[in-house]
């Protein structure tokens, strides 16, 4: 009997793992699509004869699509279901990848990138929500950081595959190969169960119970969770109405927007999208050097994410964020100074790259995962969907602005000034973190909500009273 129960427990655990893995695969695709353009851009620009402005549009059209996708998926995942949204995302990933690989000209490529963006936007909103609704309570916290880890692994995988194809210069293969994981995502999602919370919200309690009994190891647990879902559903989502009527909620939405603007204007994606170009500026002129340098950037990004996973719950969000921003300000500042003085010797060249890596460590250990964690913690239950959609869409709009202005900044301000601007922004963000960002470590979401709604200053909404 006890072995039978043990076996049953193992089957549940395996199924839960499969479900979480599939949803996290959406994170992987998010990363693949962010990363792939860095290596493909130099080749496709030559091949399609496009100028800097057009390059910026090739990069940033995806973010425009992603902002729209994030906004649309709030409605879609509430009305048609998380699973339906993920399937739609997977189809768009497939179509967008194939289309971009086959694009005859820059206009067609930009349309394909918007489609891919819609897919990324849907994935970036739906997958974390699905994960948090399906994961057992004990591992729910680490899930979001894991999701970020999958994004960074996706970026690294894209850099590696770009490098492999760079020897033949085949940008079409770089973009097209992503169709394979996209097809895997589509097939995997077909086998995913619906989210129990979504099913229950649509009155389908029997199905919700069936799903939960596939995912949890005891009947008691299933009933307990179903009861909790029933309780929490008594609070109806009414984000827009709350936004209009309640200034405290407006503060939470503002905080979510600020957090995402901060994440993007650290300048991280300047490196994610234009790494080979930056290596070129630093004096590494051969394509192989630039491509392998970019792979190292991706690798450092993955590794440093583990620092965050270890620190968020122990050291707290705020100190980690402050340290990360300081490291980023320093990295960008010194990088700008080196470019100002001129990078001539071998030593100077490598020092420039070390500063670039330092910046990546600063981001990955802090703002990368932490901003997503904070954004999911600060919204009151009633306005959660609304608050998270607004902050996710902000992430993509800010991302687009950064992607769409970098080359122009280099052209008009010069290399050194461009990096100094990002360094200065990181300094401003340290001040904003000190004055506005709350510490939410070890505080229940209900407690944060109470503090927010009774009007405590934003930086104190995580206080234990
Ligand atoms: C950000 C992305 C960024 C990625 C880098 C994510 O948290 O939202 O914009 O490219 O981290 O690892």
GROMACS .gro file of C-alpha atoms and ligand atoms in nm:
model
  477
    1UNK     CA    1   0.000   0.000   0.000
    2UNK     CA    2   0.267   0.250   0.104
    3UNK     CA    3   0.470   0.170  -0.212
    4UNK     CA    4   0.157   0.226  -0.416
    5UNK     CA    5   0.109   0.568  -0.254
    6UNK     CA    6   0.478   0.641  -0.301
    7UNK     CA    7   0.452   0.553  -0.670
    8UNK     CA    8   0.143   0.765  -0.707
    9UNK     CA    9   0.328   1.056  -0.545
   10UNK     CA   10   0.609   1.013  -0.795
   11UNK     CA   11   0.369   1.011  -1.090
   12UNK     CA   12   0.210   1.334  -0.963
   13UNK     CA   13   0.550   1.492  -0.919
   14UNK     CA   14   0.652   1.392  -1.270
   15UNK     CA   15   0.332   1.531  -1.419
   16UNK     CA   16   0.369   1.856  -1.228
   17UNK     CA   17   0.727   1.878  -1.352
   18UNK     CA   18   0.612   1.823  -1.712
   19UNK     CA   19   0.348   2.092  -1.678
   20UNK     CA   20   0.593   2.344  -1.531
   21UNK     CA   21   0.856   2.254  -1.789
   22UNK     CA   22   0.616   2.316  -2.076
   23UNK     CA   23   0.509   2.654  -1.940
   24UNK     CA   24   0.873   2.746  -1.882
   25UNK     CA   25   0.948   2.649  -2.243
   26UNK     CA   26   0.748   2.959  -2.329
   27UNK     CA   27   1.015   3.152  -2.135
   28UNK     CA   28   1.281   2.980  -2.342
   29UNK     CA   29   1.118   3.099  -2.663
   30UNK     CA   30   1.091   3.450  -2.517
   31UNK     CA   31   1.470   3.438  -2.467
   32UNK     CA   32   1.542   3.283  -2.807
   33UNK     CA   33   1.357   3.562  -2.983
   34UNK     CA   34   1.525   3.835  -2.779
   35UNK     CA   35   1.871   3.686  -2.836
   36UNK     CA   36   1.855   3.575  -3.197
   37UNK     CA   37   1.856   3.919  -3.352
   38UNK     CA   38   2.199   4.019  -3.215
   39UNK     CA   39   2.385   3.767  -3.428
   40UNK     CA   40   2.154   3.783  -3.728
   41UNK     CA   41   2.152   4.163  -3.759
   42UNK     CA   42   2.499   4.220  -3.911
   43UNK     CA   43   2.437   3.956  -4.180
   44UNK     CA   44   2.083   4.052  -4.270
   45UNK     CA   45   2.175   4.421  -4.281
   46UNK     CA   46   2.438   4.355  -4.545
   47UNK     CA   47   2.219   4.112  -4.734
   48UNK     CA   48   1.908   4.332  -4.742
   49UNK     CA   49   2.109   4.658  -4.770
   50UNK     CA   50   1.943   4.832  -4.477
   51UNK     CA   51   2.054   5.144  -4.289
   52UNK     CA   52   2.079   5.205  -3.912
   53UNK     CA   53   1.722   5.328  -3.874
   54UNK     CA   54   1.586   5.026  -4.054
   55UNK     CA   55   1.801   4.801  -3.833
   56UNK     CA   56   1.654   4.965  -3.525
   57UNK     CA   57   1.308   4.890  -3.660
   58UNK     CA   58   1.393   4.528  -3.730
   59UNK     CA   59   1.501   4.497  -3.366
   60UNK     CA   60   1.225   4.696  -3.203
   61UNK     CA   61   0.923   4.594  -3.411
   62UNK     CA   62   0.918   4.277  -3.202
   63UNK     CA   63   0.876   4.480  -2.884
   64UNK     CA   64   0.589   4.675  -3.036
   65UNK     CA   65   0.416   4.344  -3.106
   66UNK     CA   66   0.501   4.224  -2.757
   67UNK     CA   67   0.340   4.526  -2.591
   68UNK     CA   68   0.023   4.466  -2.794
   69UNK     CA   69   0.042   4.091  -2.717
   70UNK     CA   70   0.071   4.156  -2.343
   71UNK     CA   71  -0.233   4.387  -2.352
   72UNK     CA   72  -0.440   4.145  -2.560
   73UNK     CA   73  -0.352   3.841  -2.355
   74UNK     CA   74  -0.500   3.990  -2.038
   75UNK     CA   75  -0.841   3.968  -2.204
   76UNK     CA   76  -0.767   3.647  -2.395
   77UNK     CA   77  -0.631   3.449  -2.103
   78UNK     CA   78  -0.919   3.557  -1.878
   79UNK     CA   79  -1.193   3.484  -2.133
   80UNK     CA   80  -1.058   3.197  -2.340
   81UNK     CA   81  -0.818   3.044  -2.092
   82UNK     CA   82  -0.447   3.029  -2.016
   83UNK     CA   83  -0.403   2.716  -2.225
   84UNK     CA   84  -0.575   2.871  -2.527
   85UNK     CA   85  -0.350   3.177  -2.494
   86UNK     CA   86  -0.035   2.966  -2.477
   87UNK     CA   87  -0.148   2.770  -2.786
   88UNK     CA   88  -0.212   3.094  -2.974
   89UNK     CA   89   0.132   3.212  -2.867
   90UNK     CA   90   0.291   2.888  -2.993
   91UNK     CA   91   0.119   2.917  -3.334
   92UNK     CA   92   0.239   3.277  -3.365
   93UNK     CA   93   0.590   3.168  -3.269
   94UNK     CA   94   0.585   2.910  -3.552
   95UNK     CA   95   0.440   3.144  -3.814
   96UNK     CA   96   0.663   3.436  -3.710
   97UNK     CA   97   0.983   3.228  -3.714
   98UNK     CA   98   0.915   3.081  -4.058
   99UNK     CA   99   0.802   3.414  -4.200
  100UNK     CA  100   1.109   3.600  -4.075
  101UNK     CA  101   1.339   3.330  -4.217
  102UNK     CA  102   1.175   3.357  -4.558
  103UNK     CA  103   1.134   3.737  -4.570
  104UNK     CA  104   1.236   3.876  -4.909
  105UNK     CA  105   1.279   4.234  -4.785
  106UNK     CA  106   1.297   4.448  -4.474
  107UNK     CA  107   0.926   4.539  -4.473
  108UNK     CA  108   0.825   4.174  -4.467
  109UNK     CA  109   1.082   4.103  -4.195
  110UNK     CA  110   0.937   4.380  -3.978
  111UNK     CA  111   0.586   4.234  -4.011
  112UNK     CA  112   0.720   3.890  -3.917
  113UNK     CA  113   0.893   4.041  -3.614
  114UNK     CA  114   0.566   4.204  -3.504
  115UNK     CA  115   0.398   3.860  -3.520
  116UNK     CA  116   0.683   3.711  -3.315
  117UNK     CA  117   0.640   3.998  -3.074
  118UNK     CA  118   0.272   3.916  -3.029
  119UNK     CA  119   0.381   3.562  -2.939
  120UNK     CA  120   0.643   3.685  -2.691
  121UNK     CA  121   0.396   3.930  -2.535
  122UNK     CA  122   0.137   3.656  -2.489
  123UNK     CA  123   0.400   3.421  -2.342
  124UNK     CA  124   0.543   3.684  -2.109
  125UNK     CA  125   0.201   3.754  -1.961
  126UNK     CA  126   0.042   3.410  -1.964
  127UNK     CA  127   0.322   3.169  -1.875
  128UNK     CA  128   0.409   3.317  -1.533
  129UNK     CA  129   0.039   3.337  -1.443
  130UNK     CA  130  -0.021   2.978  -1.554
  131UNK     CA  131   0.289   2.868  -1.362
  132UNK     CA  132   0.178   3.039  -1.043
  133UNK     CA  133  -0.169   2.884  -1.073
  134UNK     CA  134  -0.047   2.533  -1.132
  135UNK     CA  135   0.267   2.505  -0.917
  136UNK     CA  136   0.235   2.366  -0.564
  137UNK     CA  137   0.248   2.640  -0.299
  138UNK     CA  138   0.593   2.539  -0.174
  139UNK     CA  139   0.767   2.610  -0.504
  140UNK     CA  140   0.552   2.899  -0.622
  141UNK     CA  141   0.802   3.164  -0.509
  142UNK     CA  142   1.103   3.028  -0.694
  143UNK     CA  143   0.896   2.972  -1.007
  144UNK     CA  144   0.926   3.330  -1.135
  145UNK     CA  145   1.303   3.329  -1.093
  146UNK     CA  146   1.312   2.996  -1.275
  147UNK     CA  147   1.112   3.153  -1.553
  148UNK     CA  148   1.374   3.428  -1.579
  149UNK     CA  149   1.642   3.159  -1.586
  150UNK     CA  150   1.469   3.002  -1.885
  151UNK     CA  151   1.469   3.342  -2.059
  152UNK     CA  152   1.844   3.374  -2.010
  153UNK     CA  153   1.902   3.015  -2.128
  154UNK     CA  154   1.697   3.099  -2.437
  155UNK     CA  155   1.913   3.404  -2.506
  156UNK     CA  156   2.230   3.195  -2.466
  157UNK     CA  157   2.095   2.919  -2.691
  158UNK     CA  158   2.016   3.181  -2.958
  159UNK     CA  159   2.368   3.326  -2.934
  160UNK     CA  160   2.519   2.978  -2.969
  161UNK     CA  161   2.308   2.889  -3.267
  162UNK     CA  162   2.378   3.232  -3.426
  163UNK     CA  163   2.749   3.166  -3.382
  164UNK     CA  164   2.723   2.822  -3.544
  165UNK     CA  165   2.542   2.969  -3.846
  166UNK     CA  166   2.768   3.275  -3.863
  167UNK     CA  167   3.037   3.068  -4.037
  168UNK     CA  168   2.809   3.036  -4.338
  169UNK     CA  169   2.658   3.381  -4.275
  170UNK     CA  170   2.312   3.231  -4.297
  171UNK     CA  171   2.084   3.468  -4.106
  172UNK     CA  172   1.778   3.293  -4.249
  173UNK     CA  173   1.875   2.973  -4.070
  174UNK     CA  174   1.943   3.166  -3.750
  175UNK     CA  175   1.586   3.300  -3.753
  176UNK     CA  176   1.423   2.988  -3.897
  177UNK     CA  177   1.565   2.730  -3.657
  178UNK     CA  178   1.347   2.870  -3.377
  179UNK     CA  179   1.053   2.704  -3.553
  180UNK     CA  180   1.165   2.373  -3.397
  181UNK     CA  181   1.127   2.469  -3.028
  182UNK     CA  182   0.810   2.657  -3.126
  183UNK     CA  183   0.660   2.336  -3.269
  184UNK     CA  184   0.766   2.150  -2.952
  185UNK     CA  185   0.590   2.415  -2.746
  186UNK     CA  186   0.274   2.377  -2.953
  187UNK     CA  187   0.268   1.997  -2.917
  188UNK     CA  188   0.351   2.013  -2.545
  189UNK     CA  189   0.084   2.273  -2.469
  190UNK     CA  190  -0.178   2.050  -2.637
  191UNK     CA  191  -0.117   1.803  -2.353
  192UNK     CA  192  -0.131   2.062  -2.076
  193UNK     CA  193  -0.431   2.065  -1.847
  194UNK     CA  194  -0.636   2.382  -1.811
  195UNK     CA  195  -0.550   2.604  -1.516
  196UNK     CA  196  -0.761   2.491  -1.218
  197UNK     CA  197  -0.814   2.850  -1.113
  198UNK     CA  198  -0.936   2.953  -1.456
  199UNK     CA  199  -1.167   2.650  -1.479
  200UNK     CA  200  -1.312   2.727  -1.138
  201UNK     CA  201  -1.356   3.095  -1.229
  202UNK     CA  202  -1.572   2.977  -1.519
  203UNK     CA  203  -1.787   2.759  -1.295
  204UNK     CA  204  -1.618   2.436  -1.408
  205UNK     CA  205  -1.540   2.308  -1.058
  206UNK     CA  206  -1.557   1.942  -1.151
  207UNK     CA  207  -1.286   1.982  -1.418
  208UNK     CA  208  -1.078   2.199  -1.184
  209UNK     CA  209  -1.092   1.920  -0.927
  210UNK     CA  210  -0.991   1.664  -1.190
  211UNK     CA  211  -0.687   1.870  -1.290
  212UNK     CA  212  -0.585   1.924  -0.929
  213UNK     CA  213  -0.607   1.553  -0.854
  214UNK     CA  214  -0.366   1.489  -1.141
  215UNK     CA  215  -0.122   1.743  -0.999
  216UNK     CA  216  -0.142   1.694  -0.622
  217UNK     CA  217  -0.061   1.382  -0.428
  218UNK     CA  218  -0.347   1.368  -0.176
  219UNK     CA  219  -0.721   1.422  -0.184
  220UNK     CA  220  -0.697   1.649   0.118
  221UNK     CA  221  -0.464   1.879  -0.067
  222UNK     CA  222  -0.698   1.886  -0.367
  223UNK     CA  223  -0.995   1.983  -0.151
  224UNK     CA  224  -0.796   2.241   0.044
  225UNK     CA  225  -0.677   2.409  -0.273
  226UNK     CA  226  -1.017   2.401  -0.435
  227UNK     CA  227  -1.161   2.565  -0.126
  228UNK     CA  228  -0.891   2.835  -0.137
  229UNK     CA  229  -0.963   2.900  -0.503
  230UNK     CA  230  -1.335   2.924  -0.428
  231UNK     CA  231  -1.261   3.176  -0.150
  232UNK     CA  232  -1.030   3.391  -0.359
  233UNK     CA  233  -1.274   3.396  -0.650
  234UNK     CA  234  -1.520   3.581  -0.432
  235UNK     CA  235  -1.303   3.883  -0.504
  236UNK     CA  236  -1.392   3.975  -0.861
  237UNK     CA  237  -1.127   4.129  -1.084
  238UNK     CA  238  -1.226   4.488  -1.144
  239UNK     CA  239  -0.896   4.654  -1.225
  240UNK     CA  240  -1.020   4.938  -1.444
  241UNK     CA  241  -1.295   5.043  -1.203
  242UNK     CA  242  -1.050   5.026  -0.915
  243UNK     CA  243  -0.798   5.229  -1.114
  244UNK     CA  244  -1.053   5.505  -1.172
  245UNK     CA  245  -1.179   5.514  -0.813
  246UNK     CA  246  -0.890   5.429  -0.588
  247UNK     CA  247  -0.577   5.642  -0.565
  248UNK     CA  248  -0.398   5.377  -0.360
  249UNK     CA  249  -0.436   5.126  -0.641
  250UNK     CA  250  -0.317   5.389  -0.888
  251UNK     CA  251   0.000   5.412  -0.681
  252UNK     CA  252   0.057   5.036  -0.719
  253UNK     CA  253   0.005   5.058  -1.095
  254UNK     CA  254   0.246   5.353  -1.105
  255UNK     CA  255   0.502   5.150  -0.908
  256UNK     CA  256   0.472   4.858  -1.153
  257UNK     CA  257   0.527   5.098  -1.446
  258UNK     CA  258   0.825   5.260  -1.274
  259UNK     CA  259   0.984   4.923  -1.195
  260UNK     CA  260   0.964   4.811  -1.556
  261UNK     CA  261   1.089   5.143  -1.692
  262UNK     CA  262   1.383   5.108  -1.454
  263UNK     CA  263   1.454   4.753  -1.568
  264UNK     CA  264   1.465   4.849  -1.932
  265UNK     CA  265   1.650   5.179  -1.901
  266UNK     CA  266   1.936   5.014  -1.716
  267UNK     CA  267   2.045   4.952  -2.076
  268UNK     CA  268   2.057   4.574  -2.055
  269UNK     CA  269   1.893   4.519  -2.391
  270UNK     CA  270   2.133   4.750  -2.566
  271UNK     CA  271   2.381   4.472  -2.499
  272UNK     CA  272   2.138   4.188  -2.562
  273UNK     CA  273   2.050   4.319  -2.909
  274UNK     CA  274   2.368   4.488  -3.019
  275UNK     CA  275   2.643   4.288  -2.846
  276UNK     CA  276   2.846   4.208  -3.160
  277UNK     CA  277   2.836   4.575  -3.254
  278UNK     CA  278   2.960   4.676  -2.908
  279UNK     CA  279   3.243   4.425  -2.938
  280UNK     CA  280   3.326   4.593  -3.268
  281UNK     CA  281   3.332   4.936  -3.101
  282UNK     CA  282   3.566   4.791  -2.837
  283UNK     CA  283   3.810   4.694  -3.109
  284UNK     CA  284   3.720   4.328  -3.172
  285UNK     CA  285   3.683   4.345  -3.545
  286UNK     CA  286   3.664   3.983  -3.658
  287UNK     CA  287   3.319   3.826  -3.684
  288UNK     CA  288   3.432   3.515  -3.494
  289UNK     CA  289   3.555   3.725  -3.200
  290UNK     CA  290   3.233   3.923  -3.192
  291UNK     CA  291   3.015   3.613  -3.208
  292UNK     CA  292   3.203   3.421  -2.939
  293UNK     CA  293   3.218   3.731  -2.720
  294UNK     CA  294   2.841   3.750  -2.749
  295UNK     CA  295   2.812   3.384  -2.643
  296UNK     CA  296   3.016   3.463  -2.331
  297UNK     CA  297   2.777   3.753  -2.256
  298UNK     CA  298   2.487   3.506  -2.275
  299UNK     CA  299   2.666   3.259  -2.054
  300UNK     CA  300   2.748   3.516  -1.785
  301UNK     CA  301   2.383   3.624  -1.794
  302UNK     CA  302   2.266   3.268  -1.717
  303UNK     CA  303   2.522   3.211  -1.442
  304UNK     CA  304   2.460   3.541  -1.262
  305UNK     CA  305   2.085   3.470  -1.255
  306UNK     CA  306   2.167   3.198  -1.000
  307UNK     CA  307   2.306   3.469  -0.769
  308UNK     CA  308   1.963   3.632  -0.775
  309UNK     CA  309   1.784   3.304  -0.711
  310UNK     CA  310   2.002   3.259  -0.403
  311UNK     CA  311   1.970   3.618  -0.277
  312UNK     CA  312   1.608   3.727  -0.331
  313UNK     CA  313   1.458   3.546  -0.039
  314UNK     CA  314   1.759   3.566   0.193
  315UNK     CA  315   1.907   3.911   0.152
  316UNK     CA  316   1.589   4.074   0.025
  317UNK     CA  317   1.480   4.257  -0.286
  318UNK     CA  318   1.591   4.610  -0.204
  319UNK     CA  319   1.958   4.559  -0.108
  320UNK     CA  320   2.005   4.322  -0.403
  321UNK     CA  321   1.853   4.576  -0.639
  322UNK     CA  322   2.064   4.861  -0.502
  323UNK     CA  323   2.385   4.660  -0.534
  324UNK     CA  324   2.294   4.545  -0.885
  325UNK     CA  325   2.220   4.902  -0.998
  326UNK     CA  326   2.547   5.023  -0.849
  327UNK     CA  327   2.740   4.754  -1.035
  328UNK     CA  328   2.557   4.850  -1.357
  329UNK     CA  329   2.623   5.222  -1.310
  330UNK     CA  330   2.992   5.145  -1.251
  331UNK     CA  331   3.018   4.907  -1.547
  332UNK     CA  332   2.856   5.147  -1.794
  333UNK     CA  333   3.045   5.448  -1.650
  334UNK     CA  334   3.389   5.289  -1.686
  335UNK     CA  335   3.296   5.151  -2.028
  336UNK     CA  336   3.207   5.503  -2.144
  337UNK     CA  337   3.532   5.640  -2.000
  338UNK     CA  338   3.740   5.375  -2.176
  339UNK     CA  339   3.571   5.452  -2.507
  340UNK     CA  340   3.627   5.822  -2.443
  341UNK     CA  341   4.000   5.771  -2.383
  342UNK     CA  342   4.034   5.536  -2.680
  343UNK     CA  343   4.066   5.158  -2.678
  344UNK     CA  344   4.400   5.088  -2.842
  345UNK     CA  345   4.596   4.825  -2.654
  346UNK     CA  346   4.507   4.459  -2.602
  347UNK     CA  347   4.477   4.527  -2.228
  348UNK     CA  348   4.231   4.814  -2.279
  349UNK     CA  349   4.023   4.603  -2.512
  350UNK     CA  350   3.989   4.322  -2.261
  351UNK     CA  351   3.923   4.566  -1.980
  352UNK     CA  352   3.633   4.708  -2.182
  353UNK     CA  353   3.487   4.360  -2.214
  354UNK     CA  354   3.530   4.292  -1.843
  355UNK     CA  355   3.325   4.607  -1.773
  356UNK     CA  356   3.059   4.486  -2.011
  357UNK     CA  357   3.045   4.152  -1.828
  358UNK     CA  358   3.032   4.331  -1.494
  359UNK     CA  359   2.728   4.518  -1.615
  360UNK     CA  360   2.563   4.190  -1.720
  361UNK     CA  361   2.631   4.042  -1.375
  362UNK     CA  362   2.478   4.350  -1.214
  363UNK     CA  363   2.160   4.313  -1.418
  364UNK     CA  364   2.120   3.936  -1.395
  365UNK     CA  365   2.172   3.927  -1.019
  366UNK     CA  366   1.916   4.201  -0.959
  367UNK     CA  367   1.685   4.385  -1.196
  368UNK     CA  368   1.645   4.087  -1.433
  369UNK     CA  369   1.445   3.857  -1.209
  370UNK     CA  370   1.364   4.098  -0.923
  371UNK     CA  371   1.153   4.340  -1.120
  372UNK     CA  372   0.927   4.056  -1.233
  373UNK     CA  373   0.906   3.926  -0.877
  374UNK     CA  374   0.819   4.269  -0.736
  375UNK     CA  375   0.563   4.340  -1.008
  376UNK     CA  376   0.381   4.019  -0.921
  377UNK     CA  377   0.380   4.104  -0.549
  378UNK     CA  378   0.265   4.464  -0.526
  379UNK     CA  379  -0.077   4.451  -0.692
  380UNK     CA  380  -0.387   4.408  -0.475
  381UNK     CA  381  -0.587   4.097  -0.563
  382UNK     CA  382  -0.881   4.283  -0.714
  383UNK     CA  383  -0.662   4.469  -0.961
  384UNK     CA  384  -0.394   4.204  -1.013
  385UNK     CA  385  -0.465   4.117  -1.378
  386UNK     CA  386  -0.494   4.483  -1.472
  387UNK     CA  387  -0.184   4.589  -1.280
  388UNK     CA  388   0.031   4.309  -1.422
  389UNK     CA  389  -0.086   4.370  -1.780
  390UNK     CA  390  -0.003   4.739  -1.754
  391UNK     CA  391   0.343   4.672  -1.613
  392UNK     CA  392   0.417   4.395  -1.865
  393UNK     CA  393   0.312   4.618  -2.155
  394UNK     CA  394   0.532   4.893  -2.010
  395UNK     CA  395   0.826   4.651  -2.009
  396UNK     CA  396   0.786   4.604  -2.382
  397UNK     CA  397   0.725   4.967  -2.470
  398UNK     CA  398   1.034   5.074  -2.275
  399UNK     CA  399   1.224   4.784  -2.430
  400UNK     CA  400   1.123   4.912  -2.773
  401UNK     CA  401   1.239   5.265  -2.700
  402UNK     CA  402   1.579   5.136  -2.588
  403UNK     CA  403   1.611   4.908  -2.892
  404UNK     CA  404   1.494   5.178  -3.132
  405UNK     CA  405   1.726   5.453  -3.013
  406UNK     CA  406   2.064   5.293  -2.945
  407UNK     CA  407   2.218   5.324  -3.290
  408UNK     CA  408   2.086   5.679  -3.326
  409UNK     CA  409   2.232   5.765  -2.985
  410UNK     CA  410   2.570   5.628  -3.095
  411UNK     CA  411   2.549   5.835  -3.413
  412UNK     CA  412   2.440   6.161  -3.253
  413UNK     CA  413   2.594   6.153  -2.903
  414UNK     CA  414   2.898   5.939  -2.976
  415UNK     CA  415   3.003   5.611  -2.815
  416UNK     CA  416   3.127   5.738  -2.479
  417UNK     CA  417   2.833   5.972  -2.413
  418UNK     CA  418   2.583   5.699  -2.494
  419UNK     CA  419   2.723   5.469  -2.226
  420UNK     CA  420   2.754   5.759  -1.981
  421UNK     CA  421   2.384   5.837  -2.027
  422UNK     CA  422   2.299   5.479  -1.927
  423UNK     CA  423   2.539   5.499  -1.632
  424UNK     CA  424   2.369   5.819  -1.511
  425UNK     CA  425   2.027   5.658  -1.546
  426UNK     CA  426   2.139   5.371  -1.322
  427UNK     CA  427   2.250   5.623  -1.060
  428UNK     CA  428   1.906   5.787  -1.073
  429UNK     CA  429   1.748   5.443  -1.031
  430UNK     CA  430   1.947   5.383  -0.711
  431UNK     CA  431   1.794   5.700  -0.567
  432UNK     CA  432   1.447   5.595  -0.682
  433UNK     CA  433   1.497   5.249  -0.530
  434UNK     CA  434   1.593   5.400  -0.196
  435UNK     CA  435   1.299   5.640  -0.192
  436UNK     CA  436   1.016   5.445  -0.356
  437UNK     CA  437   1.071   5.069  -0.375
  438UNK     CA  438   0.936   4.850  -0.093
  439UNK     CA  439   1.108   4.549   0.063
  440UNK     CA  440   0.869   4.256   0.023
  441UNK     CA  441   1.082   3.971   0.154
  442UNK     CA  442   0.894   3.734   0.388
  443UNK     CA  443   0.575   3.938   0.383
  444UNK     CA  444   0.243   3.789   0.281
  445UNK     CA  445   0.068   3.937  -0.020
  446UNK     CA  446  -0.235   4.015   0.198
  447UNK     CA  447  -0.017   4.222   0.427
  448UNK     CA  448   0.132   4.419   0.138
  449UNK     CA  449  -0.219   4.483   0.010
  450UNK     CA  450  -0.341   4.609   0.347
  451UNK     CA  451  -0.047   4.849   0.378
  452UNK     CA  452  -0.099   4.978   0.025
  453UNK     CA  453  -0.470   5.028   0.059
  454UNK     CA  454  -0.443   5.207   0.394
  455UNK     CA  455  -0.218   5.463   0.230
  456UNK     CA  456   0.128   5.375   0.362
  457UNK     CA  457   0.410   5.529   0.154
  458UNK     CA  458   0.511   5.300  -0.130
  459UNK     CA  459   0.850   5.218   0.015
  460UNK     CA  460   0.681   5.096   0.333
  461UNK     CA  461   0.411   4.872   0.192
  462UNK     CA  462   0.620   4.567   0.276
  463UNK     CA  463   0.673   4.677   0.637
  464UNK     CA  464   0.569   4.432   0.910
  465UNK     CA  465   0.375   4.716   1.094
  466LIG     C1  466   1.403   4.142  -1.935
  466LIG     C2  467   1.443   4.138  -2.079
  466LIG     C3  468   1.591   4.107  -2.089
  466LIG     C4  469   1.624   3.980  -2.016
  466LIG     C5  470   1.773   3.957  -2.015
  466LIG     C6  471   1.436   4.012  -1.872
  466LIG     O1  472   1.401   4.018  -1.736
  466LIG     O2  473   1.265   4.171  -1.924
  466LIG     O3  474   1.413   4.261  -2.139
  466LIG     O4  475   1.631   4.094  -2.223
  466LIG     O5  476   1.576   3.987  -1.883
  466LIG     O6  477   1.811   3.845  -1.942
   0.00000   0.00000   0.00000
